[in-house]
XYZ file of N, CA, C and O in Angstrom:
552
model
N 125.750 -244.040 -130.627
C 126.442 -243.375 -129.542
C 125.492 -243.245 -128.357
O 124.356 -242.824 -128.507
N 125.987 -243.595 -127.179
C 125.157 -243.585 -125.971
C 125.231 -242.226 -125.287
O 126.311 -241.699 -125.067
N 124.102 -241.691 -124.971
C 124.052 -240.384 -124.334
C 124.093 -240.570 -122.818
O 123.378 -241.388 -122.262
N 124.979 -239.809 -122.165
C 125.060 -239.893 -120.711
C 124.295 -238.717 -120.115
O 124.602 -237.571 -120.370
N 123.288 -239.043 -119.344
C 122.515 -237.993 -118.687
C 122.879 -237.983 -117.209
O 123.197 -239.011 -116.625
N 122.856 -236.814 -116.619
C 123.175 -236.698 -115.204
C 121.986 -236.095 -114.479
O 121.290 -235.238 -115.004
N 121.774 -236.574 -113.255
C 120.694 -236.072 -112.421
C 121.318 -235.562 -111.123
O 122.001 -236.317 -110.434
N 121.112 -234.298 -110.825
C 121.661 -233.737 -109.591
C 120.950 -234.315 -108.381
O 119.728 -234.354 -108.329
N 121.744 -234.741 -107.398
C 121.196 -235.269 -106.152
C 121.355 -234.268 -105.016
O 120.495 -234.172 -104.148
N 122.469 -233.544 -105.005
C 122.729 -232.545 -103.963
C 123.715 -231.528 -104.508
O 124.512 -231.832 -105.401
N 123.657 -230.331 -103.962
C 124.560 -229.267 -104.397
C 125.040 -228.485 -103.181
O 124.282 -228.273 -102.235
N 126.293 -228.079 -103.226
C 126.901 -227.298 -102.156
C 127.103 -225.877 -102.679
O 128.173 -225.520 -103.158
N 126.060 -225.060 -102.612
C 126.127 -223.698 -103.147
C 127.067 -222.813 -102.349
O 127.694 -221.912 -102.875
N 127.134 -223.061 -101.061
C 127.969 -222.238 -100.185
C 129.448 -222.342 -100.566
O 130.197 -221.378 -100.419
N 129.861 -223.497 -101.063
C 131.254 -223.689 -101.452
C 131.633 -222.749 -102.594
O 132.717 -222.169 -102.591
N 130.741 -222.588 -103.550
C 131.042 -221.676 -104.673
C 131.050 -220.216 -104.238
O 131.699 -219.393 -104.865
N 130.338 -219.899 -103.184
C 130.330 -218.527 -102.676
C 131.573 -218.249 -101.841
O 132.186 -217.192 -101.968
N 131.965 -219.182 -100.979
C 133.090 -218.966 -100.073
C 134.446 -219.212 -100.714
O 135.461 -218.739 -100.209
N 134.481 -219.969 -101.805
C 135.749 -220.342 -102.421
C 135.728 -220.037 -103.910
O 134.702 -220.136 -104.566
N 136.891 -219.698 -104.425
C 137.079 -219.549 -105.864
C 137.554 -220.904 -106.379
O 138.628 -221.377 -106.006
N 136.754 -221.542 -107.202
C 137.051 -222.894 -107.669
C 138.005 -222.800 -108.865
O 137.693 -222.180 -109.872
N 139.181 -223.450 -108.721
C 140.201 -223.402 -109.762
C 140.136 -224.613 -110.689
O 140.302 -224.478 -111.896
N 139.928 -225.802 -110.134
C 139.847 -227.029 -110.923
C 138.729 -227.905 -110.378
O 138.390 -227.805 -109.207
N 138.181 -228.760 -111.222
C 137.169 -229.707 -110.760
C 137.590 -231.123 -111.126
O 138.275 -231.346 -112.131
N 137.182 -232.068 -110.300
C 137.461 -233.486 -110.495
C 136.174 -234.266 -110.274
O 135.302 -233.825 -109.533
N 136.105 -235.437 -110.882
C 134.961 -236.323 -110.683
C 135.435 -237.538 -109.897
O 136.435 -238.153 -110.245
N 134.717 -237.868 -108.831
C 135.086 -239.007 -107.994
C 133.855 -239.852 -107.718
O 132.740 -239.346 -107.635
N 134.078 -241.137 -107.556
C 133.018 -242.036 -107.130
C 132.894 -241.965 -105.620
O 133.763 -241.441 -104.935
N 131.827 -242.497 -105.090
C 131.578 -242.451 -103.658
C 131.264 -243.858 -103.177
O 130.401 -244.538 -103.738
N 131.981 -244.313 -102.155
C 131.766 -245.655 -101.609
C 130.689 -245.576 -100.534
O 130.880 -244.949 -99.500
N 129.553 -246.233 -100.791
C 128.411 -246.189 -99.882
C 127.907 -247.600 -99.606
O 128.152 -248.525 -100.380
N 127.168 -247.742 -98.510
C 126.489 -249.007 -98.228
C 125.132 -248.990 -98.946
O 124.701 -247.960 -99.462
N 124.442 -250.115 -98.960
C 123.170 -250.240 -99.681
C 122.103 -249.239 -99.279
O 121.556 -248.529 -100.128
N 121.770 -249.141 -97.975
C 120.744 -248.170 -97.581
C 121.170 -246.712 -97.830
O 120.325 -245.865 -98.096
N 122.472 -246.458 -97.778
C 122.947 -245.093 -98.061
C 122.729 -244.749 -99.528
O 122.410 -243.603 -99.854
N 122.875 -245.725 -100.410
C 122.645 -245.487 -101.830
C 121.187 -245.121 -102.066
O 120.881 -244.164 -102.772
N 120.271 -245.864 -101.455
C 118.837 -245.575 -101.625
C 118.493 -244.188 -101.095
O 117.746 -243.439 -101.715
N 119.044 -243.847 -99.937
C 118.776 -242.542 -99.350
C 119.335 -241.422 -100.233
O 118.694 -240.395 -100.430
N 120.526 -241.634 -100.770
C 121.151 -240.626 -101.631
C 120.381 -240.459 -102.927
O 120.183 -239.339 -103.395
N 119.928 -241.556 -103.504
C 119.165 -241.464 -104.754
C 117.819 -240.777 -104.547
O 117.243 -240.259 -105.493
N 117.325 -240.753 -103.305
C 116.112 -240.003 -102.987
C 116.407 -238.528 -102.749
O 115.502 -237.759 -102.442
N 117.663 -238.114 -102.856
C 118.036 -236.711 -102.714
C 118.216 -236.264 -101.274
O 118.043 -235.098 -100.967
N 118.584 -237.183 -100.372
C 118.691 -236.835 -98.962
C 120.137 -236.629 -98.518
O 120.431 -236.647 -97.340
N 121.045 -236.453 -99.454
C 122.450 -236.210 -99.147
C 122.649 -234.732 -98.844
O 122.145 -233.873 -99.565
N 123.382 -234.421 -97.773
C 123.659 -233.034 -97.382
C 125.164 -232.797 -97.466
O 125.940 -233.395 -96.722
N 125.577 -231.917 -98.381
C 126.994 -231.611 -98.578
C 127.424 -230.324 -97.895
O 128.602 -229.976 -97.944
N 126.518 -229.606 -97.268
C 126.879 -228.329 -96.661
C 127.839 -228.558 -95.499
O 127.644 -229.422 -94.662
N 128.914 -227.807 -95.495
C 129.917 -227.909 -94.444
C 130.864 -229.075 -94.601
O 131.684 -229.342 -93.724
N 130.795 -229.787 -95.705
C 131.679 -230.937 -95.888
C 132.904 -230.557 -96.709
O 132.920 -229.540 -97.415
N 133.935 -231.370 -96.590
C 135.178 -231.161 -97.317
C 135.832 -232.515 -97.541
O 135.375 -233.534 -97.029
N 136.893 -232.524 -98.328
C 137.590 -233.773 -98.628
C 139.036 -233.667 -98.168
O 139.631 -232.587 -98.197
N 139.578 -234.791 -97.728
C 140.967 -234.882 -97.277
C 141.649 -236.043 -97.971
O 141.003 -237.033 -98.303
N 142.959 -235.928 -98.126
C 143.771 -237.033 -98.612
C 144.544 -237.550 -97.404
O 145.304 -236.808 -96.789
N 144.303 -238.817 -97.064
C 144.952 -239.402 -95.897
C 145.391 -240.827 -96.236
O 144.582 -241.629 -96.690
N 146.663 -241.139 -96.009
C 147.228 -242.474 -96.257
C 146.989 -242.955 -97.691
O 146.669 -244.108 -97.928
N 147.122 -242.059 -98.644
C 146.968 -242.433 -100.046
C 145.539 -242.643 -100.492
O 145.306 -243.173 -101.574
N 144.566 -242.229 -99.677
C 143.157 -242.353 -100.046
C 142.458 -241.019 -99.813
O 142.835 -240.251 -98.944
N 141.426 -240.776 -100.607
C 140.635 -239.554 -100.466
C 139.394 -239.866 -99.630
O 138.760 -240.910 -99.817
N 139.052 -238.979 -98.707
C 137.913 -239.165 -97.801
C 137.009 -237.944 -97.842
O 137.476 -236.809 -97.860
N 135.711 -238.194 -97.821
C 134.701 -237.141 -97.717
C 134.284 -237.039 -96.257
O 133.853 -238.019 -95.659
N 134.428 -235.847 -95.700
C 134.203 -235.647 -94.268
C 133.061 -234.656 -94.064
O 132.913 -233.696 -94.812
N 132.248 -234.900 -93.044
C 131.118 -234.051 -92.627
C 129.934 -234.057 -93.583
O 129.085 -233.186 -93.498
N 129.864 -235.001 -94.491
C 128.654 -235.113 -95.307
C 127.653 -235.958 -94.523
O 128.035 -236.869 -93.792
N 126.392 -235.649 -94.676
C 125.364 -236.340 -93.895
C 124.386 -237.055 -94.818
O 123.852 -236.452 -95.742
N 124.183 -238.339 -94.546
C 123.187 -239.132 -95.266
C 122.277 -239.744 -94.212
O 122.664 -240.679 -93.525
N 121.068 -239.214 -94.057
C 120.150 -239.791 -93.069
C 119.721 -241.187 -93.506
O 119.779 -241.530 -94.685
N 119.298 -242.019 -92.572
C 118.909 -243.382 -92.924
C 117.710 -243.419 -93.863
O 116.810 -242.587 -93.775
N 117.711 -244.411 -94.765
C 116.607 -244.580 -95.721
C 115.340 -245.009 -94.980
O 114.287 -244.417 -95.150
N 115.459 -246.028 -94.161
C 114.366 -246.470 -93.298
C 114.931 -246.525 -91.885
O 115.629 -247.476 -91.534
N 114.671 -245.522 -91.068
C 115.321 -245.429 -89.755
C 115.130 -246.652 -88.861
O 116.031 -247.017 -88.123
N 113.994 -247.321 -88.951
C 113.754 -248.458 -88.061
C 114.487 -249.717 -88.511
O 114.684 -250.631 -87.728
N 114.901 -249.757 -89.783
C 115.608 -250.928 -90.295
C 117.121 -250.759 -90.291
O 117.825 -251.671 -90.709
N 117.628 -249.614 -89.873
C 119.067 -249.372 -89.877
C 119.705 -249.964 -88.623
O 119.073 -250.030 -87.573
N 120.965 -250.381 -88.705
C 121.650 -250.889 -87.513
C 121.790 -249.800 -86.452
O 121.779 -248.605 -86.768
N 121.930 -250.205 -85.203
C 122.025 -249.246 -84.101
C 123.280 -248.389 -84.187
O 123.296 -247.255 -83.728
N 124.346 -248.925 -84.767
C 125.608 -248.190 -84.810
C 125.777 -247.355 -86.086
O 126.868 -246.892 -86.381
N 124.699 -247.137 -86.834
C 124.791 -246.345 -88.064
C 125.032 -244.879 -87.727
O 124.331 -244.283 -86.920
N 126.050 -244.300 -88.359
C 126.375 -242.880 -88.164
C 126.122 -242.137 -89.473
O 126.801 -242.399 -90.470
N 125.164 -241.216 -89.513
C 124.862 -240.517 -90.762
C 125.978 -239.590 -91.234
O 126.038 -239.250 -92.404
N 126.868 -239.190 -90.339
C 127.942 -238.268 -90.725
C 129.320 -238.931 -90.724
O 130.329 -238.276 -90.530
N 129.374 -240.225 -90.994
C 130.661 -240.929 -90.997
C 131.502 -240.503 -92.201
O 130.988 -239.938 -93.167
N 132.792 -240.799 -92.128
C 133.686 -240.495 -93.240
C 133.481 -241.530 -94.334
O 133.401 -242.712 -94.072
N 133.396 -241.054 -95.579
C 133.180 -241.952 -96.706
C 134.343 -241.832 -97.678
O 134.840 -240.744 -97.933
N 134.733 -242.969 -98.237
C 135.885 -242.975 -99.131
C 135.481 -242.495 -100.519
O 134.422 -242.864 -101.036
N 136.330 -241.673 -101.108
C 136.141 -241.210 -102.476
C 136.997 -242.057 -103.397
O 138.143 -242.389 -103.066
N 136.463 -242.412 -104.534
C 137.155 -243.285 -105.466
C 137.785 -242.449 -106.577
O 137.082 -241.903 -107.427
N 139.103 -242.333 -106.526
C 139.883 -241.586 -107.507
C 141.065 -242.438 -107.950
O 141.473 -243.364 -107.240
N 141.645 -242.106 -109.098
C 142.853 -242.781 -109.553
C 144.040 -242.338 -108.692
O 144.043 -241.231 -108.142
N 145.052 -243.185 -108.601
C 146.228 -242.877 -107.784
C 146.930 -241.612 -108.262
O 147.424 -240.826 -107.460
N 146.973 -241.408 -109.565
C 147.632 -240.215 -110.099
C 146.860 -238.954 -109.712
O 147.467 -237.926 -109.401
N 145.520 -239.036 -109.720
C 144.707 -237.888 -109.309
C 144.916 -237.597 -107.823
O 145.029 -236.437 -107.419
N 144.971 -238.644 -107.003
C 145.183 -238.461 -105.570
C 146.545 -237.828 -105.315
O 146.678 -236.912 -104.504
N 147.567 -238.282 -106.039
C 148.915 -237.729 -105.860
C 148.964 -236.261 -106.260
O 149.575 -235.435 -105.557
N 148.314 -235.899 -107.360
C 148.331 -234.497 -107.782
C 147.531 -233.620 -106.816
O 147.938 -232.502 -106.500
N 146.399 -234.128 -106.329
C 145.601 -233.368 -105.359
C 146.359 -233.185 -104.052
O 146.306 -232.116 -103.438
N 147.069 -234.218 -103.624
C 147.851 -234.134 -102.394
C 148.924 -233.056 -102.521
O 149.115 -232.237 -101.617
N 149.603 -233.017 -103.658
C 150.628 -232.001 -103.880
C 150.041 -230.599 -103.902
O 150.618 -229.670 -103.329
N 148.906 -230.431 -104.541
C 148.300 -229.099 -104.660
C 147.751 -228.600 -103.328
O 147.812 -227.409 -103.042
N 147.187 -229.505 -102.515
C 146.625 -229.054 -101.239
C 147.712 -228.803 -100.201
O 147.539 -227.957 -99.330
N 148.831 -229.526 -100.277
C 149.897 -229.313 -99.297
C 150.775 -228.122 -99.654
O 151.195 -227.378 -98.773
N 151.074 -227.946 -100.945
C 151.987 -226.890 -101.354
C 151.365 -225.504 -101.202
O 151.969 -224.586 -100.668
N 150.152 -225.351 -101.658
C 149.471 -224.058 -101.599
C 148.298 -224.157 -100.630
O 147.955 -225.222 -100.169
N 147.693 -223.056 -100.355
C 146.563 -223.044 -99.412
C 145.251 -223.293 -100.152
O 144.343 -222.476 -100.137
N 145.153 -224.440 -100.804
C 143.937 -224.810 -101.523
C 143.172 -225.851 -100.716
O 143.751 -226.646 -99.994
N 141.861 -225.836 -100.861
C 140.981 -226.751 -100.141
C 140.220 -227.604 -101.150
O 139.821 -227.125 -102.205
N 140.005 -228.842 -100.794
C 139.262 -229.766 -101.647
C 137.827 -229.847 -101.129
O 137.592 -230.276 -100.003
N 136.867 -229.408 -101.961
C 135.467 -229.305 -101.547
C 134.545 -230.080 -102.475
O 134.743 -230.073 -103.682
N 133.524 -230.738 -101.920
C 132.516 -231.337 -102.795
C 131.558 -230.250 -103.275
O 131.031 -229.474 -102.481
N 131.358 -230.170 -104.573
C 130.490 -229.137 -105.137
C 129.071 -229.656 -105.378
O 128.112 -228.955 -105.109
N 128.978 -230.874 -105.889
C 127.657 -231.445 -106.124
C 127.771 -232.957 -106.208
O 128.835 -233.500 -106.468
N 126.652 -233.614 -105.981
C 126.540 -235.061 -106.145
C 125.517 -235.307 -107.238
O 124.503 -234.610 -107.322
N 125.788 -236.278 -108.087
C 124.892 -236.547 -109.203
C 124.961 -238.016 -109.600
O 125.871 -238.738 -109.204
N 123.972 -238.440 -110.356
C 123.927 -239.792 -110.906
C 124.473 -239.765 -112.323
O 124.080 -238.918 -113.131
N 125.364 -240.692 -112.607
C 125.910 -240.806 -113.956
C 125.912 -242.287 -114.319
O 126.644 -243.062 -113.713
N 125.055 -242.681 -115.259
C 124.902 -244.078 -115.683
C 124.628 -244.997 -114.502
O 125.157 -246.097 -114.412
N 123.846 -244.525 -113.534
C 123.455 -245.341 -112.391
C 124.414 -245.295 -111.217
O 124.141 -245.870 -110.180
N 125.564 -244.630 -111.377
C 126.541 -244.527 -110.295
C 126.472 -243.143 -109.658
O 126.260 -242.142 -110.344
N 126.679 -243.100 -108.356
C 126.686 -241.824 -107.648
C 128.089 -241.237 -107.726
O 129.062 -241.872 -107.331
N 128.181 -240.030 -108.253
C 129.458 -239.349 -108.424
C 129.447 -238.055 -107.634
O 128.400 -237.460 -107.403
N 130.641 -237.630 -107.230
C 130.817 -236.363 -106.532
C 131.727 -235.484 -107.371
O 132.770 -235.946 -107.841
N 131.330 -234.240 -107.593
C 132.192 -233.279 -108.269
C 132.982 -232.538 -107.192
O 132.404 -231.856 -106.351
N 134.299 -232.737 -107.212
C 135.180 -232.088 -106.246
C 135.787 -230.849 -106.879
O 136.144 -230.864 -108.056
N 135.919 -229.804 -106.097
C 136.538 -228.586 -106.581
C 137.743 -228.232 -105.733
O 137.716 -228.337 -104.513
N 138.802 -227.835 -106.401
C 139.994 -227.362 -105.716
C 139.831 -225.856 -105.605
O 139.838 -225.152 -106.618
N 139.613 -225.367 -104.394
C 139.250 -223.973 -104.220
C 140.199 -223.188 -103.345
O 140.852 -223.734 -102.468
N 140.223 -221.896 -103.619
C 141.006 -220.953 -102.826
C 140.016 -220.063 -102.091
O 139.069 -219.552 -102.688
N 140.229 -219.887 -100.808
C 139.293 -219.131 -99.978
C 139.205 -217.678 -100.439
O 140.214 -217.057 -100.771
N 137.977 -217.163 -100.456
C 137.766 -215.768 -100.839
C 137.822 -214.879 -99.613
O 137.420 -215.253 -98.522
N 138.275 -213.676 -99.822
C 138.298 -212.676 -98.763
C 136.908 -212.051 -98.642
O 136.062 -212.180 -99.510
N 136.695 -211.333 -97.554
C 135.380 -210.744 -97.292
C 134.989 -209.745 -98.377
O 133.842 -209.706 -98.823
N 135.966 -208.933 -98.840
C 135.620 -207.932 -99.845
C 135.316 -208.586 -101.201
O 134.541 -208.049 -101.978
N 135.890 -209.746 -101.477
C 135.566 -210.454 -102.713
C 134.129 -210.947 -102.682
O 133.424 -210.919 -103.697
N 133.685 -211.409 -101.528
C 132.311 -211.895 -101.389
C 131.321 -210.758 -101.584
O 130.252 -210.941 -102.162
N 131.683 -209.570 -101.086
C 130.804 -208.411 -101.283
C 130.644 -208.063 -102.753
O 129.576 -207.671 -103.192
N 131.728 -208.194 -103.525
C 131.669 -207.918 -104.951
C 130.738 -208.899 -105.652
O 130.010 -208.525 -106.549
N 130.753 -210.140 -105.240
C 129.893 -211.147 -105.858
C 128.437 -210.845 -105.582
O 127.573 -210.974 -106.447
N 128.130 -210.406 -104.349
C 126.756 -210.088 -103.982
C 126.235 -208.926 -104.813
O 125.083 -208.928 -105.239
N 127.095 -207.934 -105.066
C 126.674 -206.781 -105.884
C 126.310 -207.234 -107.271
O 125.408 -206.818 -107.889
């Protein structure tokens, strides 16, 4: 039996504080070659990012991946571009229904390596009120 080990690359701690996470999903991330190297070095920033379902596809928005080698990157490289998330059609359809019907938000919680592939853990979260956040701090 093959053991699957995971290595955390980035974590969005603020998401767990601001939102109550109801469900989690695992998604792949579509990246270019230099973005993969930069991400594997732990330079992915998930703070302030979120996910959207648009035209039957899931997108990661506001995540930042700085260039691996800045002098070798193309001039038009945007570190905060939208990146496609790889999910099954049934998962996308269920997420679309849950985010449109109720006031739930799709947030990236962490990025990790799984068998050499970069994965994103998405959480379906409900926004916390100010007094709920105070209770957590206590």
